[in-house]
JSON list of C-alpha atoms in Angstrom, two decimals:
[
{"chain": "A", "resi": 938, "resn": "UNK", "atom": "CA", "xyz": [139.95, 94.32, 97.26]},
{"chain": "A", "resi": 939, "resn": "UNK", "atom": "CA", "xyz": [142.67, 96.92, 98.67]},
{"chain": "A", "resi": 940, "resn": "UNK", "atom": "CA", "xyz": [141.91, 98.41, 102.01]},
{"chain": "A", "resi": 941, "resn": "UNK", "atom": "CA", "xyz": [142.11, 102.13, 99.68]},
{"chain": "A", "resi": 942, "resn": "UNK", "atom": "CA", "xyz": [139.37, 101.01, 97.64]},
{"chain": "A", "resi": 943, "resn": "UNK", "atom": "CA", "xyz": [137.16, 99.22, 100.50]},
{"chain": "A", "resi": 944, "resn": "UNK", "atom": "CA", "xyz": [137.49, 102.52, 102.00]},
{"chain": "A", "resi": 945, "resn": "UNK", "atom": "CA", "xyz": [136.22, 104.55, 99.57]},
{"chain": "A", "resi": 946, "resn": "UNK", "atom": "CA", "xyz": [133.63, 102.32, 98.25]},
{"chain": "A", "resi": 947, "resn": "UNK", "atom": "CA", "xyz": [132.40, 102.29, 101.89]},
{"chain": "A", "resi": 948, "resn": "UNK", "atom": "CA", "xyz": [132.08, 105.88, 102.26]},
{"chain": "A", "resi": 949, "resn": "UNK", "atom": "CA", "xyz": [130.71, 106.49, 98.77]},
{"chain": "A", "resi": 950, "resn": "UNK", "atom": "CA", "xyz": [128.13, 103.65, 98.84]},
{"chain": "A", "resi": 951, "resn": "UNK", "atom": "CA", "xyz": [127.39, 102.89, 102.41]},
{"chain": "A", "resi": 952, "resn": "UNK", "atom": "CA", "xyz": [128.95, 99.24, 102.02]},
{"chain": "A", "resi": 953, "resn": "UNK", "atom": "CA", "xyz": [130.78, 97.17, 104.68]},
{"chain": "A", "resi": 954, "resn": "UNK", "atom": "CA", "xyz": [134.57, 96.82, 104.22]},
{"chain": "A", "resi": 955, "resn": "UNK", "atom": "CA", "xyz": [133.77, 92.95, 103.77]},
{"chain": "A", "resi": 956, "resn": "UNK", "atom": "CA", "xyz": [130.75, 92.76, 101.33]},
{"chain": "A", "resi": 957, "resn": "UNK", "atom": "CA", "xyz": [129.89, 94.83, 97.92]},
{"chain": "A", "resi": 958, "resn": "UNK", "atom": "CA", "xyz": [126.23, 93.54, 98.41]},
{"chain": "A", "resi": 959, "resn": "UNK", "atom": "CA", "xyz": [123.20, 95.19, 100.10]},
{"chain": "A", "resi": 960, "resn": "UNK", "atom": "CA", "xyz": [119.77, 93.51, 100.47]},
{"chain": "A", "resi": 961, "resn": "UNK", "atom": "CA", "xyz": [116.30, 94.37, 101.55]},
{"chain": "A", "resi": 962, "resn": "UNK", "atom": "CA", "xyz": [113.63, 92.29, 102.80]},
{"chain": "A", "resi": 963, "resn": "UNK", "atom": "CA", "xyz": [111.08, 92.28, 100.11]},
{"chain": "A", "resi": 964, "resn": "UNK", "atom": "CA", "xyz": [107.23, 93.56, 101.55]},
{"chain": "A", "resi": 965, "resn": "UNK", "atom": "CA", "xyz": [105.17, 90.35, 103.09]},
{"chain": "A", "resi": 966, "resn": "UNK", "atom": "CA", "xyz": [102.74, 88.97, 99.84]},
{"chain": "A", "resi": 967, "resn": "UNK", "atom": "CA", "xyz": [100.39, 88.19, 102.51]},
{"chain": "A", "resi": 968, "resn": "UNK", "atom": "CA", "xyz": [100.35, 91.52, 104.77]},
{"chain": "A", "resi": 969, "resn": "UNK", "atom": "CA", "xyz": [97.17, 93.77, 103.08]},
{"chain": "A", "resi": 970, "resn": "UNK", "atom": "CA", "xyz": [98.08, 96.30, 100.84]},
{"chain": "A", "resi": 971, "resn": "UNK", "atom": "CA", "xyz": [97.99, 99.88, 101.78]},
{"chain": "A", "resi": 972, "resn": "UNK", "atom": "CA", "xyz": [94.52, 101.81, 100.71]},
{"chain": "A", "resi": 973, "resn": "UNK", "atom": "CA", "xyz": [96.51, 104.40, 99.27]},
{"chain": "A", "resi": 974, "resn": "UNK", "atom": "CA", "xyz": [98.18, 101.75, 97.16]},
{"chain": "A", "resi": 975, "resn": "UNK", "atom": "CA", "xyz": [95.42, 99.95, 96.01]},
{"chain": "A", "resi": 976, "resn": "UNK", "atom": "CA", "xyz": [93.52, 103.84, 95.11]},
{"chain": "A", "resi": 977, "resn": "UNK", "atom": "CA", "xyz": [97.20, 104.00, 92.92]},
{"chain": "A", "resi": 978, "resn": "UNK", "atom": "CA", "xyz": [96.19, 100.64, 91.29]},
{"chain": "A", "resi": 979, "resn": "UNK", "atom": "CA", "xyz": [92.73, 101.54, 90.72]},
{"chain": "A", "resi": 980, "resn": "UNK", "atom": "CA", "xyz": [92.93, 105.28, 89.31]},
{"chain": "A", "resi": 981, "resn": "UNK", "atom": "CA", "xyz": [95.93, 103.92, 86.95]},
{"chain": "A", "resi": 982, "resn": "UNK", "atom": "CA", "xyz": [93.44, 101.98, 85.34]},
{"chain": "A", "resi": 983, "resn": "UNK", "atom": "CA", "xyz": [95.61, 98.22, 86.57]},
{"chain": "A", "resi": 984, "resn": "UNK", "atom": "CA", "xyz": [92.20, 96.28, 87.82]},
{"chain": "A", "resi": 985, "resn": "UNK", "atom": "CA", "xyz": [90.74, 96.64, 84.25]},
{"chain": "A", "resi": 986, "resn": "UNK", "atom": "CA", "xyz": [87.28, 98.17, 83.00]},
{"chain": "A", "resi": 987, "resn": "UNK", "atom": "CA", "xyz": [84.93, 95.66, 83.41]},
{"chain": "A", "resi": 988, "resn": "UNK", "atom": "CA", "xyz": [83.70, 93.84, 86.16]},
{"chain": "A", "resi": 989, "resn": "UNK", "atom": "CA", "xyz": [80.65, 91.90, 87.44]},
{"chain": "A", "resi": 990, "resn": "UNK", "atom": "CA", "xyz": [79.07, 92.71, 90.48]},
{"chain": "A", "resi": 991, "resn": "UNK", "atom": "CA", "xyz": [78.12, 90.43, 93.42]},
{"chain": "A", "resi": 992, "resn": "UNK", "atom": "CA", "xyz": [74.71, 90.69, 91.94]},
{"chain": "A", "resi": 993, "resn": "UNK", "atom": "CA", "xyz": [75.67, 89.67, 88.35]},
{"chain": "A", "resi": 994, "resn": "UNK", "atom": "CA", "xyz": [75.18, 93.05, 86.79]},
{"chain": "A", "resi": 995, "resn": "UNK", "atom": "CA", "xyz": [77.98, 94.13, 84.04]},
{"chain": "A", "resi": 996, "resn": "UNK", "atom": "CA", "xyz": [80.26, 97.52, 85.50]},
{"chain": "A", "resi": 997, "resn": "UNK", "atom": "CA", "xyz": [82.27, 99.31, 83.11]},
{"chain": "A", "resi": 998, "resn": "UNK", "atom": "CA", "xyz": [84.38, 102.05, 84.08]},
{"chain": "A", "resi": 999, "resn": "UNK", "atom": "CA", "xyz": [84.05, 104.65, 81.37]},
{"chain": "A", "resi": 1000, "resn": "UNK", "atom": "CA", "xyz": [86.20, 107.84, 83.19]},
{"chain": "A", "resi": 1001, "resn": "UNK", "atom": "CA", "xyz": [87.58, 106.76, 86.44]},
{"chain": "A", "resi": 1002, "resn": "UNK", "atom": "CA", "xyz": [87.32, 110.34, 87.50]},
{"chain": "A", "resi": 1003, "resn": "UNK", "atom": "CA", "xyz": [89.58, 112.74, 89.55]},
{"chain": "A", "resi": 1004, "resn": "UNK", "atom": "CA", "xyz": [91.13, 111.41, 92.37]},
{"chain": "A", "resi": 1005, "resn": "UNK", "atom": "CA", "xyz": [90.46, 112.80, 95.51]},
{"chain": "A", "resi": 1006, "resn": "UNK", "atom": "CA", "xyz": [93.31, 113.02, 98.15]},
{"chain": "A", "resi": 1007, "resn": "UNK", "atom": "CA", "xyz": [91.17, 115.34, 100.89]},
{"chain": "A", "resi": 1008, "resn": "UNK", "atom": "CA", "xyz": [87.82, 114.15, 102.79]},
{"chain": "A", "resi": 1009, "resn": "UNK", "atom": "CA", "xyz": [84.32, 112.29, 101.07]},
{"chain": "A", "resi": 1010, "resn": "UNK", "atom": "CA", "xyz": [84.97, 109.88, 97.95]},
{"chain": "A", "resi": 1011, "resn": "UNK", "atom": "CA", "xyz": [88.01, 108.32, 96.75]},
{"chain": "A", "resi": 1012, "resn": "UNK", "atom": "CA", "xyz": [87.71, 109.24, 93.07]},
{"chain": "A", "resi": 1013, "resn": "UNK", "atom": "CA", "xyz": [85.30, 112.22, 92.01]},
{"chain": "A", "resi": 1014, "resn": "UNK", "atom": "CA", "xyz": [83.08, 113.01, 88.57]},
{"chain": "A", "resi": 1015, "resn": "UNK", "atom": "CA", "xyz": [83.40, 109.12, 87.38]},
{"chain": "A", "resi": 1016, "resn": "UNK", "atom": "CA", "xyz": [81.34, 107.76, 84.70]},
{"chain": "A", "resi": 1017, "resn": "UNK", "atom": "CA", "xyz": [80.25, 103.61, 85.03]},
{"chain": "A", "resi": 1018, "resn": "UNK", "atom": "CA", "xyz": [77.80, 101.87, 83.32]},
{"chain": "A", "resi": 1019, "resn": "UNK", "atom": "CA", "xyz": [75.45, 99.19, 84.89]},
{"chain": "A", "resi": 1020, "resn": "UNK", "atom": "CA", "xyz": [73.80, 96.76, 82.95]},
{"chain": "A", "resi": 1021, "resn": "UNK", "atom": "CA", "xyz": [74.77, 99.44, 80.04]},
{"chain": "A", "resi": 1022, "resn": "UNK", "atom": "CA", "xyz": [73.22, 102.64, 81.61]},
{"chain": "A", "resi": 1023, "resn": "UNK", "atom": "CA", "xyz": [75.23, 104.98, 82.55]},
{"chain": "A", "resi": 1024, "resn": "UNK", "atom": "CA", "xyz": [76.07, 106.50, 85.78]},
{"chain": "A", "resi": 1025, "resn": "UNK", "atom": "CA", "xyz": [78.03, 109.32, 86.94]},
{"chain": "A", "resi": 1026, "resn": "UNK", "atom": "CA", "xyz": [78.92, 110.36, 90.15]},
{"chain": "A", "resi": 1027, "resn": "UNK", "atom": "CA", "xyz": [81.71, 109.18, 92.29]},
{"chain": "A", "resi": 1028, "resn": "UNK", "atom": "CA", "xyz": [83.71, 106.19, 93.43]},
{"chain": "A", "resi": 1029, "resn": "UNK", "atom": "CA", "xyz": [84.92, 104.64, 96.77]},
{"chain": "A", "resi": 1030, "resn": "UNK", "atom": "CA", "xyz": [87.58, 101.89, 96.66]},
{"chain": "A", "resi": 1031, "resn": "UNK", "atom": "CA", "xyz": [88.28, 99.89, 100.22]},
{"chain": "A", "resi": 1032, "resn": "UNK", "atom": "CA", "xyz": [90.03, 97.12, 100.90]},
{"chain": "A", "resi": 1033, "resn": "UNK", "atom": "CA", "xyz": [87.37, 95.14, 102.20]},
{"chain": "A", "resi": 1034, "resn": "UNK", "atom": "CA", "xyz": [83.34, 95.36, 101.31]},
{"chain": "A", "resi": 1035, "resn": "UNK", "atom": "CA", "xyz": [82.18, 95.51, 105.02]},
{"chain": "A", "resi": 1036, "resn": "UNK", "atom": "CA", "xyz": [84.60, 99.13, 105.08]},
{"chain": "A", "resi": 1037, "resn": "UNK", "atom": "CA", "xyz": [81.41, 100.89, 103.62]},
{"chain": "A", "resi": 1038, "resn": "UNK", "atom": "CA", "xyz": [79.61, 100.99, 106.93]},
{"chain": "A", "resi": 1039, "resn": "UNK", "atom": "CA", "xyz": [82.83, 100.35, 108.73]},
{"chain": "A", "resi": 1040, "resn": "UNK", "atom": "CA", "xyz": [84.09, 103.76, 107.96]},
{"chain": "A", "resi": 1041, "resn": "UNK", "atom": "CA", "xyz": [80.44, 105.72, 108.14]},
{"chain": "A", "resi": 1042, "resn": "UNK", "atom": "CA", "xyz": [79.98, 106.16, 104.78]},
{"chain": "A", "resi": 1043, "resn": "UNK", "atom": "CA", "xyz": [76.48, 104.96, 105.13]},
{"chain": "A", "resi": 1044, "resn": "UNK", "atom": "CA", "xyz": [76.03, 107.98, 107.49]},
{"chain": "A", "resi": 1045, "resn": "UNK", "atom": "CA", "xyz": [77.36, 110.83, 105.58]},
{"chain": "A", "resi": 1046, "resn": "UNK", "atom": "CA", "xyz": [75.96, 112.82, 103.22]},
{"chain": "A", "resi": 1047, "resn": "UNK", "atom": "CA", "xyz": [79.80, 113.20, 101.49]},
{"chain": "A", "resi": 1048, "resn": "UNK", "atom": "CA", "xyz": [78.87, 109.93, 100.01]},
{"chain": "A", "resi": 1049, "resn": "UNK", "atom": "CA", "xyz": [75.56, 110.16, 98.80]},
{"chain": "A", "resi": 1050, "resn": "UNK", "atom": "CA", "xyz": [77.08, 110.48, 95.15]},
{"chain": "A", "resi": 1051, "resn": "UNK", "atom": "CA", "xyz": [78.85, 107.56, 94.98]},
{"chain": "A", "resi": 1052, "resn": "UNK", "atom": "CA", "xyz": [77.71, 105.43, 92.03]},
{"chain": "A", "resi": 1053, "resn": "UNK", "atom": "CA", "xyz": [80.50, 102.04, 92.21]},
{"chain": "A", "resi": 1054, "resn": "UNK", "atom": "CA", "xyz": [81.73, 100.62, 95.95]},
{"chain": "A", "resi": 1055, "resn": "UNK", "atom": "CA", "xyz": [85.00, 99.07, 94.76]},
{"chain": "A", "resi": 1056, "resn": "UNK", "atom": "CA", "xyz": [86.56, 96.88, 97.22]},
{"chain": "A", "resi": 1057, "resn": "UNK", "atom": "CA", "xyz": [89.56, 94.24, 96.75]},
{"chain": "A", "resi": 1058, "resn": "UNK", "atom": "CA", "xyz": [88.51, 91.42, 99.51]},
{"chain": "A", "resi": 1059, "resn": "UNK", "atom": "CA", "xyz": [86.40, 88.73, 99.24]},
{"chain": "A", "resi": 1060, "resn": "UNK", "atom": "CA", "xyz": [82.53, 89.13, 98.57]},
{"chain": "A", "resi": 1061, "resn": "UNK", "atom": "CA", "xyz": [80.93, 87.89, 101.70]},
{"chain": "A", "resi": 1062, "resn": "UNK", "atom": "CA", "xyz": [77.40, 87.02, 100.33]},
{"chain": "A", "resi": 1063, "resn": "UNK", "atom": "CA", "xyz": [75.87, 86.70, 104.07]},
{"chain": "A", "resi": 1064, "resn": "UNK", "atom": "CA", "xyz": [77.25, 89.80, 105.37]},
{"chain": "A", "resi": 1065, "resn": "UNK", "atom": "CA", "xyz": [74.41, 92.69, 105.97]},
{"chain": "A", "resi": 1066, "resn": "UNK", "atom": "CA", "xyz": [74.06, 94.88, 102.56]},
{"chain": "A", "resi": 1067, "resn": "UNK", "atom": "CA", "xyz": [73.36, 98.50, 102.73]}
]
């Protein structure tokens, strides 16, 4: 490559006289995903509809509602059905199940309409249920 060109491709695109490529480290698979991230996944419908909850019941998500980016609830005026009845209210989504009573939710009244606990970790089946 001429030392004209190197020049200007190094002002133009950032790039070291020597080398035309850039690279950046990819995110860690194994480091947790950002809540805000997995709220992105969730609202743009990427999990699915149906589920099964740790109890065996059958969840679809009929309107995943209007997501909430200030305090109380992640998503607002959602529709689920449980077992086929339907349910509307709200929905939290956390990355782990034990973030319920790990973040207060349990304790404030902001939350009392929540009608589907979504969470992406493992179901621990001896941990305390609220």
């Amino acid at each position: 490559m001429s030392s004209r060109y190197a020049d200007f491709v190094g002002e133009v695109f950032g790039f070291d006289h020597g080398s035309r490529l850039r690279e950046l480290p990819l995110p860690d698979p194994s480091a947790p995903i950002p809540e805000l991230e997995l709220q992105a996944q969730w609202f743009a419908g990427e999990f699915g509809r149906d589920f099964t909850s740790p109890d065996g019941e059958t969840i679809e998500v009929v309107q995943f509602g209007h997501w909430n980016r200030g305090a109380g609830p992640d998503f607002t005026e959602a529709a689920v059905k449980v077992d086929g009845e339907l349910r509307r209210g709200a929905i939290e989504v956390d990355l782990e199940a034990t973030s319920w009573e790990g973040h207060g939710h349990g304790e404030n009244p902001a939350f009392d309409e929540v009608v589907l606990h979504v969470f992406l970790g493992k179901f621990d089946a001896e941990a305390p249920r609220f």
